PDB file of C-alpha atoms in Angstrom:
ATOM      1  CA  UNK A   1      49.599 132.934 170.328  1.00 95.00           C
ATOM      2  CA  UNK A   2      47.304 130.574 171.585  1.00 97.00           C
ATOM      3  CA  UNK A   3      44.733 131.576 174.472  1.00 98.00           C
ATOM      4  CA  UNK A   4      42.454 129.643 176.762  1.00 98.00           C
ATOM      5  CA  UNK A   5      40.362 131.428 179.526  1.00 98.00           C
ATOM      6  CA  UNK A   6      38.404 129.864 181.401  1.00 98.00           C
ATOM      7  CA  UNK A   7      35.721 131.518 183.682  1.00 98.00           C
ATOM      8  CA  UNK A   8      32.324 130.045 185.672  1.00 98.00           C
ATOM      9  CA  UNK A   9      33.555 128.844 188.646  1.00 97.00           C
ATOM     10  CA  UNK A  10      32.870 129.266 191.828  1.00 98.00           C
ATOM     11  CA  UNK A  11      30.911 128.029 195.060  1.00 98.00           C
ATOM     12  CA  UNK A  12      27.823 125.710 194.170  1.00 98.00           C
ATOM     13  CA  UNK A  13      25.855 123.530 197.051  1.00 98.00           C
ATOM     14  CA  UNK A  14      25.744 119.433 196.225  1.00 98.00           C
ATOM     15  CA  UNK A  15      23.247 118.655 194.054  1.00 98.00           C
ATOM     16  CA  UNK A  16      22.900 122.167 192.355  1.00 98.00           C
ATOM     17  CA  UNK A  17      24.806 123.043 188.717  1.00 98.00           C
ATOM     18  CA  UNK A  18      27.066 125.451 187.110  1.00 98.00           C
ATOM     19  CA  UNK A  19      28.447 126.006 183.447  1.00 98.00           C
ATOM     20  CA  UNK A  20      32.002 126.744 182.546  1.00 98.00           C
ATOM     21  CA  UNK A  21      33.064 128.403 179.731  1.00 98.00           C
ATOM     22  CA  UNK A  22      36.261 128.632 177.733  1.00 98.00           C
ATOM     23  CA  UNK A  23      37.398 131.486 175.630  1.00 98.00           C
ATOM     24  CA  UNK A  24      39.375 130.597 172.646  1.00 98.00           C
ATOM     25  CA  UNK A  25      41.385 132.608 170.925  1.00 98.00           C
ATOM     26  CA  UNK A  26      44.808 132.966 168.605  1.00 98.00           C
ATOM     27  CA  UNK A  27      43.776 129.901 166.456  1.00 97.00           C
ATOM     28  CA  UNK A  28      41.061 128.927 164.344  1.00 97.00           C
ATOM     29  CA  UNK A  29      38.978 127.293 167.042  1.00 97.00           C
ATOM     30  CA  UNK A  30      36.653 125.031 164.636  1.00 97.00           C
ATOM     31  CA  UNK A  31      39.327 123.115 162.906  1.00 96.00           C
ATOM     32  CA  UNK A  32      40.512 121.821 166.637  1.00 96.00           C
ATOM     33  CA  UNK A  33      39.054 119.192 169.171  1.00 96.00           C
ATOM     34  CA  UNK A  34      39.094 120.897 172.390  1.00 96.00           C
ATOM     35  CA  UNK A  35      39.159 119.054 176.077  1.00 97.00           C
ATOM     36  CA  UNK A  36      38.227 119.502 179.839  1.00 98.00           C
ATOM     37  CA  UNK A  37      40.809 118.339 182.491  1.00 98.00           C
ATOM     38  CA  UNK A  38      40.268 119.153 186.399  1.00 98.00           C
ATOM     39  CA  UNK A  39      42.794 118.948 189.354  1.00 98.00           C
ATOM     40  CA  UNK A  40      41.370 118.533 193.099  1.00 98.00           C
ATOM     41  CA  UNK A  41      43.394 119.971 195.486  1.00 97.00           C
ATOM     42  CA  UNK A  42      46.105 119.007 195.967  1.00 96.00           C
ATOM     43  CA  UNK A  43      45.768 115.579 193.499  1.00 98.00           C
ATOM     44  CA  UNK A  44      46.780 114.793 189.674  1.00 98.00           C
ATOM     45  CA  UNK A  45      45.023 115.430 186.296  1.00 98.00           C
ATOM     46  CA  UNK A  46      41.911 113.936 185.764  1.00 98.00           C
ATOM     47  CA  UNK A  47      40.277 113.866 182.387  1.00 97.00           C
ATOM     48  CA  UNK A  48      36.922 114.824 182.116  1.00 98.00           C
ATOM     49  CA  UNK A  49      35.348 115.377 178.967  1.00 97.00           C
ATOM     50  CA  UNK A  50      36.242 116.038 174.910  1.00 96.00           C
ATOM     51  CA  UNK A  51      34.462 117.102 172.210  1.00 96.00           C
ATOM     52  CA  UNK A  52      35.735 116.885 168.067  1.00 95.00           C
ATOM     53  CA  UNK A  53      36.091 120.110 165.941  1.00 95.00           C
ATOM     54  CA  UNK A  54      32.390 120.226 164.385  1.00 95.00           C
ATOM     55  CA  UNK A  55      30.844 119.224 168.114  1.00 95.00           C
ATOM     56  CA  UNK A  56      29.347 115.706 166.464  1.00 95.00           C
ATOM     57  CA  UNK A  57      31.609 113.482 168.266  1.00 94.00           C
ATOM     58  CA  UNK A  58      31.268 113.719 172.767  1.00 96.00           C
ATOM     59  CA  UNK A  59      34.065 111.781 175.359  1.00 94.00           C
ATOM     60  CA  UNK A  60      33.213 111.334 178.910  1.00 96.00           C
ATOM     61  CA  UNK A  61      34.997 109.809 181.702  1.00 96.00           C
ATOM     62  CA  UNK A  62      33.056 107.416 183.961  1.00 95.00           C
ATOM     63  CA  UNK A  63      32.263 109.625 186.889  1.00 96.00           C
ATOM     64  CA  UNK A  64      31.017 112.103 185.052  1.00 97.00           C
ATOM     65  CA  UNK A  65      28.825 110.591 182.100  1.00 97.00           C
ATOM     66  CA  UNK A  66      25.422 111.437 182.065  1.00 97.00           C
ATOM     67  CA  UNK A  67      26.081 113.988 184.364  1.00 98.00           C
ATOM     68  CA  UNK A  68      28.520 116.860 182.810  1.00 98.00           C
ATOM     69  CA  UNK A  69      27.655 117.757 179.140  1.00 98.00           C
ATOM     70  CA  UNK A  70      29.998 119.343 177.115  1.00 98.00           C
ATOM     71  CA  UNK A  71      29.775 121.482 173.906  1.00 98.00           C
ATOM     72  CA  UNK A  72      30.927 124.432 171.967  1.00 98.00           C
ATOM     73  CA  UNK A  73      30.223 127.199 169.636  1.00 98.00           C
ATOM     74  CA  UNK A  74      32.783 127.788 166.745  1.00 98.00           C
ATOM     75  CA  UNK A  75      31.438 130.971 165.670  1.00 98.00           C
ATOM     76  CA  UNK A  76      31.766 132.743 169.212  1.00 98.00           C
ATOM     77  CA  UNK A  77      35.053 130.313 169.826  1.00 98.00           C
ATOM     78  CA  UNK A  78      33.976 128.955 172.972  1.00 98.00           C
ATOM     79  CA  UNK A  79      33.717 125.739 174.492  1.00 98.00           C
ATOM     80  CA  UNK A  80      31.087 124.782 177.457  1.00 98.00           C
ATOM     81  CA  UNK A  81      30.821 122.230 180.036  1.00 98.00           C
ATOM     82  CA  UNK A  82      27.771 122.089 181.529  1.00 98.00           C
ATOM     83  CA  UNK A  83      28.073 120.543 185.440  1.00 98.00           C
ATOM     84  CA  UNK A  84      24.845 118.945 187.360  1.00 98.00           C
ATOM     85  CA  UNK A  85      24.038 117.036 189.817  1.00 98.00           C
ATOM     86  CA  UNK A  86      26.739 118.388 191.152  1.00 98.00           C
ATOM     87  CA  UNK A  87      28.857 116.040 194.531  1.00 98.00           C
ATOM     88  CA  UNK A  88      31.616 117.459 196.967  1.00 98.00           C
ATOM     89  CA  UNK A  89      34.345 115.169 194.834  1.00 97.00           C
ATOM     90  CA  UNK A  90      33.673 117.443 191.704  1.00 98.00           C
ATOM     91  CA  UNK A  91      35.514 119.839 193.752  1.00 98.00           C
ATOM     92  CA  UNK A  92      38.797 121.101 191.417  1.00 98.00           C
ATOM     93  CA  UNK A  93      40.408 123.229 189.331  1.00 98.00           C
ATOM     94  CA  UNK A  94      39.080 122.668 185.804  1.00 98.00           C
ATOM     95  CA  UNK A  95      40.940 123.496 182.584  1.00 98.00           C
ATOM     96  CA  UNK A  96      40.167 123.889 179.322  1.00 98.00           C
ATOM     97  CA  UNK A  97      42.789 122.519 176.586  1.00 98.00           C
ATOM     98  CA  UNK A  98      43.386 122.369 172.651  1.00 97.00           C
ATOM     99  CA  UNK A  99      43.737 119.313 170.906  1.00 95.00           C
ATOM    100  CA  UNK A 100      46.633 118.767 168.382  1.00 94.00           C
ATOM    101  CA  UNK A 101      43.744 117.872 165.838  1.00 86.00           C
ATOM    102  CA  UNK A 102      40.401 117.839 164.819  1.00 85.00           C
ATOM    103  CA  UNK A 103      39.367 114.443 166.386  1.00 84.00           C
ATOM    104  CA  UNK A 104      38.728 114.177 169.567  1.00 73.00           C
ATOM    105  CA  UNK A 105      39.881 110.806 170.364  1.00 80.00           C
ATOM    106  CA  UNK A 106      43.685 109.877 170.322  1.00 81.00           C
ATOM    107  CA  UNK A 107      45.016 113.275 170.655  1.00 87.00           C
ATOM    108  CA  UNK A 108      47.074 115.261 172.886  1.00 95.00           C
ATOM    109  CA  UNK A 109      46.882 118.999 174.313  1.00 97.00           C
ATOM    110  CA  UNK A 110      49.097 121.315 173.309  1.00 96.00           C
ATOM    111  CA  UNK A 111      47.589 124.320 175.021  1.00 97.00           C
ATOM    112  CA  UNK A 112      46.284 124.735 178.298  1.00 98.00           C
ATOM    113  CA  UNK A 113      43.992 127.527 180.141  1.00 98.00           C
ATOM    114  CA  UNK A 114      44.859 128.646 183.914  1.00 97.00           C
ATOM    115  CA  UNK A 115      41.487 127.128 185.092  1.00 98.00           C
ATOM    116  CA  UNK A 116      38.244 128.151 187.303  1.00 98.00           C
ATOM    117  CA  UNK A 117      37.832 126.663 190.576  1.00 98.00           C
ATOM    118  CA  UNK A 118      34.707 125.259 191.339  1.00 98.00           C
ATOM    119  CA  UNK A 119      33.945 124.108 194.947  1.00 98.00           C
ATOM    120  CA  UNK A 120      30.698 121.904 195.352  1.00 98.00           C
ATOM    121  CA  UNK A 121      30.301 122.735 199.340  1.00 97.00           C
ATOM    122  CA  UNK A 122      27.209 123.033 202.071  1.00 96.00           C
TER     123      UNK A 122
ATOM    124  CA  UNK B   1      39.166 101.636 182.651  1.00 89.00           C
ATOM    125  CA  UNK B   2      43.185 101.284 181.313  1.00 94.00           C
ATOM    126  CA  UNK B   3      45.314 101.735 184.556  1.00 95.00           C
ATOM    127  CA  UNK B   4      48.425 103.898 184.214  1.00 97.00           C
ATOM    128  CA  UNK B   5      51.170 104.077 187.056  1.00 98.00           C
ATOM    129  CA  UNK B   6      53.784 106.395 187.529  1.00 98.00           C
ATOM    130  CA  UNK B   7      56.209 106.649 190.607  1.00 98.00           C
ATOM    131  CA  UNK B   8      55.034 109.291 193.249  1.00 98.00           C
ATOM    132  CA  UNK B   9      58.235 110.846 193.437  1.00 98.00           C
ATOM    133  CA  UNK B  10      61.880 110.582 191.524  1.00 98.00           C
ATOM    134  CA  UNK B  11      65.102 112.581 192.992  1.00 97.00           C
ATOM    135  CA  UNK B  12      67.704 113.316 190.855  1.00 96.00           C
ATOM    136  CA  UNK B  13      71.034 115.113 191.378  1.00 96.00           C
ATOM    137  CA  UNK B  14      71.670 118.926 189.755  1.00 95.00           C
ATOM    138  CA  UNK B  15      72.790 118.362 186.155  1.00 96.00           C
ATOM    139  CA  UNK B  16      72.367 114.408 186.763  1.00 97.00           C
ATOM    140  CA  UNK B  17      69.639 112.549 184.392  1.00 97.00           C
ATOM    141  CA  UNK B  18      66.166 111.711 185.364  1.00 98.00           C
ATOM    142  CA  UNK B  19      63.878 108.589 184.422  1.00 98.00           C
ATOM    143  CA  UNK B  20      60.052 109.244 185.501  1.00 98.00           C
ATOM    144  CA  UNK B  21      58.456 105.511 184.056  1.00 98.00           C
ATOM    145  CA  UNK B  22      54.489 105.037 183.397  1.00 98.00           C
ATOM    146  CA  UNK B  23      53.483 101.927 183.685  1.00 98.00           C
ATOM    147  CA  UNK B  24      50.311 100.340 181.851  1.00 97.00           C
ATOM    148  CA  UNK B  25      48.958  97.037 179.743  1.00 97.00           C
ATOM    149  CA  UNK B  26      50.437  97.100 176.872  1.00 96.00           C
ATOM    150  CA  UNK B  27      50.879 100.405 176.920  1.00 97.00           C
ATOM    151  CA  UNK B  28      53.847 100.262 173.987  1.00 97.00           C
ATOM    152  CA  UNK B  29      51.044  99.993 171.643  1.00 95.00           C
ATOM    153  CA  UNK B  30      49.371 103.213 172.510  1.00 95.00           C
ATOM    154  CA  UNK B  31      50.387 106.329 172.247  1.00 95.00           C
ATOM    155  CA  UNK B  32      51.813 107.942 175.370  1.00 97.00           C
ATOM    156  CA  UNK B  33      52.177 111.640 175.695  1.00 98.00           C
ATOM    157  CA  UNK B  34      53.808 113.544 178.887  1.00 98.00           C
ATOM    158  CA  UNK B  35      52.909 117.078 180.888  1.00 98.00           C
ATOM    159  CA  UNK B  36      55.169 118.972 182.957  1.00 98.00           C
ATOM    160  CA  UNK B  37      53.109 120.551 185.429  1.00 98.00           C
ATOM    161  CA  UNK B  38      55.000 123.366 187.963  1.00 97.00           C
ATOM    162  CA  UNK B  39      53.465 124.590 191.244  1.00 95.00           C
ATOM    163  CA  UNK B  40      50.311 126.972 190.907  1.00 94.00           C
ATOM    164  CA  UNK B  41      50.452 126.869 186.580  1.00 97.00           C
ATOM    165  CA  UNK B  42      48.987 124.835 183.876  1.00 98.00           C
ATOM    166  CA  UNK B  43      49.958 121.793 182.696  1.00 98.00           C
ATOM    167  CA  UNK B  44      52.874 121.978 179.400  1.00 98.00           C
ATOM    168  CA  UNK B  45      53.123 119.300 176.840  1.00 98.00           C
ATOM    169  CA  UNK B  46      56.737 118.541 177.041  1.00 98.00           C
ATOM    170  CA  UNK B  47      56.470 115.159 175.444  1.00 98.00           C
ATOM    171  CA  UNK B  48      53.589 114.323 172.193  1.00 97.00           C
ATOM    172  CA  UNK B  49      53.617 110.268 170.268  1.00 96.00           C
ATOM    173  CA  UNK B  50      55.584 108.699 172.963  1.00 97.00           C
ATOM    174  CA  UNK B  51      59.116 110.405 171.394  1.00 97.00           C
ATOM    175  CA  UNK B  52      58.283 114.168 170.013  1.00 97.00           C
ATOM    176  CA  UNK B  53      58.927 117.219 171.363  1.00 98.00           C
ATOM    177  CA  UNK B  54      56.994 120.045 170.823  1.00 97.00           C
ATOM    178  CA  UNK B  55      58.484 123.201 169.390  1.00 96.00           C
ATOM    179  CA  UNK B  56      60.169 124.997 172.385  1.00 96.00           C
ATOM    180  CA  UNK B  57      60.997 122.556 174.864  1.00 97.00           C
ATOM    181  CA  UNK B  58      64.749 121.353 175.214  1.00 97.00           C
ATOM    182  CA  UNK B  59      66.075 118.775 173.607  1.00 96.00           C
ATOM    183  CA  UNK B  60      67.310 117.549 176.906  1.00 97.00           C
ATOM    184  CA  UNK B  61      63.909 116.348 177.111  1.00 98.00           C
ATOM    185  CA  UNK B  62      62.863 112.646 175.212  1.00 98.00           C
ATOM    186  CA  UNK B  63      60.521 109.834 175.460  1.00 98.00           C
ATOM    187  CA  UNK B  64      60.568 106.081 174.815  1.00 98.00           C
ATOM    188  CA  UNK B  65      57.604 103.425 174.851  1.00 98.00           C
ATOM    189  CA  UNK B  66      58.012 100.222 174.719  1.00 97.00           C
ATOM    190  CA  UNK B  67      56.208  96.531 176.176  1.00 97.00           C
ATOM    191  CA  UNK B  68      54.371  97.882 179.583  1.00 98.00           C
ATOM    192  CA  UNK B  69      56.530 100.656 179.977  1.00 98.00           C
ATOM    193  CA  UNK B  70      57.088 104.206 178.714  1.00 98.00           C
ATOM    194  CA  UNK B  71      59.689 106.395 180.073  1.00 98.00           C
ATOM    195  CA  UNK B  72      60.372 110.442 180.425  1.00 98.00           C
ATOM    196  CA  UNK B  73      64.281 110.855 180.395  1.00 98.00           C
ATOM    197  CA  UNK B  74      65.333 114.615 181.090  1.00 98.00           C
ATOM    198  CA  UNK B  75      69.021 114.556 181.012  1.00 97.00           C
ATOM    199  CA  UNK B  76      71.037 117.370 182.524  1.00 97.00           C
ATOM    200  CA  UNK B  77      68.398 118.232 184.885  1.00 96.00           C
ATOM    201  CA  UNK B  78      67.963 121.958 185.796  1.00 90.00           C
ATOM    202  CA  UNK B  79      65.049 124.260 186.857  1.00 90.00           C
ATOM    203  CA  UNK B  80      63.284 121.119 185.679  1.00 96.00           C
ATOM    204  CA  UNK B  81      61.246 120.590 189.395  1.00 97.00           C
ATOM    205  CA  UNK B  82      57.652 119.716 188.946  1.00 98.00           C
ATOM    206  CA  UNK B  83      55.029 117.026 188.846  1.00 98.00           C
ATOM    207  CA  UNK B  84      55.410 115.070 185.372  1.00 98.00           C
ATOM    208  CA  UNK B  85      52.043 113.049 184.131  1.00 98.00           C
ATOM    209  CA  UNK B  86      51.590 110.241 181.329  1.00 98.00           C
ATOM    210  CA  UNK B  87      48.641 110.633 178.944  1.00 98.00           C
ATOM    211  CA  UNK B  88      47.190 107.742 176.727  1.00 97.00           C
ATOM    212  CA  UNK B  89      43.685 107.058 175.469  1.00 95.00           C
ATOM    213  CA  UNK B  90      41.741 104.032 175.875  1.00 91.00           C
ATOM    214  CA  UNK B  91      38.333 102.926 175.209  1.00 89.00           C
ATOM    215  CA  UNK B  92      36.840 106.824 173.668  1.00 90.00           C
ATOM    216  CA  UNK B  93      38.611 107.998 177.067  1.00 94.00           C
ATOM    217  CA  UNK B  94      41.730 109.867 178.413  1.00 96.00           C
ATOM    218  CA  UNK B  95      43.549 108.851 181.185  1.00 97.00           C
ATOM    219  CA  UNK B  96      46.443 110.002 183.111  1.00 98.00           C
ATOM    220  CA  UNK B  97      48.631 108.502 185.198  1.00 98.00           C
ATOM    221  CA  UNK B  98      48.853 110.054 189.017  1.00 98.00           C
ATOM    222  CA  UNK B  99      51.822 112.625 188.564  1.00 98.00           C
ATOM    223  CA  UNK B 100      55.220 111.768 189.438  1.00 98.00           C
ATOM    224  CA  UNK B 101      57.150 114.747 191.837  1.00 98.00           C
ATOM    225  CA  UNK B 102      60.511 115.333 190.335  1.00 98.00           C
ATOM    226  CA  UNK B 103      62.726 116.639 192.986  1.00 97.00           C
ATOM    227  CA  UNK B 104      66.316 118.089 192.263  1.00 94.00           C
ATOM    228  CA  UNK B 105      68.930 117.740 194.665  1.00 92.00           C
TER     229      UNK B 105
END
């Protein structure tokens, strides 16, 4: 069975930064693309970031390129997103997800952590 | 950025059929996948290549995409309440439509 959990969250001022993590495990982690997806409060799905199976290939949405960095490490079957320059709008619930495949573009999630919170407040 | 609209909310009687649409450019010639999302949980791949269902979820669940218009049909609705989003990629990027509430009466 496949398992995502997610940790890192957590209260961070504007401006500071923070790195999530995501546990992987019940599949073999570097033959998958893997995703981040965060939820304000209260709002929809909002794509964030994805990365392909060997960590060559990097997605990022608009308002967080250059920004939020993503990567992984298939031996210890984790994936990262590193968060700076961090604004009260980053503000959400972010999860971690498995790709149906090992590219990261065109695919779909199959699997789904419970997601950290992270609150960017003063 | 692609623009994908879904209704904010969709009401549907107990055991009646329900039609959740997502609206983008085109969008028939992407692939559109779908996400059932319940209060407090993560989202659930209900709906994978604008047709497919993944192994586990009802059949009373299907999918159509077609011109600007892809549809979630979930006939016989039951225990079925939660916020439904559209997936597609565009341009190396993801994006969802807003969530559509499905309500059962």
């Amino acid at each position: 069975e496949v398992h995502l959990l997610e940790s890192g969250g957590g209260l961070v001022q504007p401006g500071g930064s923070l790195r999530l993590s995501c546990a992987a495990s019940g599949f073999t982690f570097r033959d998958y693309a893997m995703t981040w997806v965060r939820q304000a409060p209260g709002k929809g799905l909002e794509w964030v970031s994805a990365i392909s199976s060997g960590g060559a290939k990097t997605h990022y949405s608009d308002s967080v390129k250059g920004r939020f960095t993503i990567s992984r490490d298939n031996p210890k079957s984790s994936l990262y997103l590193q968060l700076n320059s961090l604004r009260a709008e980053d503000t959400a619930v972010y999860f971690c997800a498995k790709a149906n495949s090992s590219s990261s573009a065109f695919s779909y999630f199959d699997d789904w952590g419970q997601g950290t919170l992270v609150t960017v407040s003063s | 950025s692609y623009e994908v609209t879904q209704p904010l909310s969709v009401s549907v009687a107990l055991g009646q059929t329900a039609t959740i649409t997502c609206e983008g450019d085109n969008i028939g010639s992407k692939h559109v996948h779908w996400y059932q999302q319940k209060p407090g949980q993560a989202p659930v791949l209900v709906i994978y290549k604008d047709n497919n269902r993944p192994s586990g979820i009802p059949d009373r669940f299907s999918g159509s995409n077609s011109g600007n218009t892809a549809t979630l049909t979930i006939s016989k609705v039951h225990g079925d309440e939660a916020d439904y989003y559209c997936q597609v990629w565009d341009s190396s990027q993801v994006f969802f439509g807003g969530g559509t509430k499905l309500t059962v009466l």
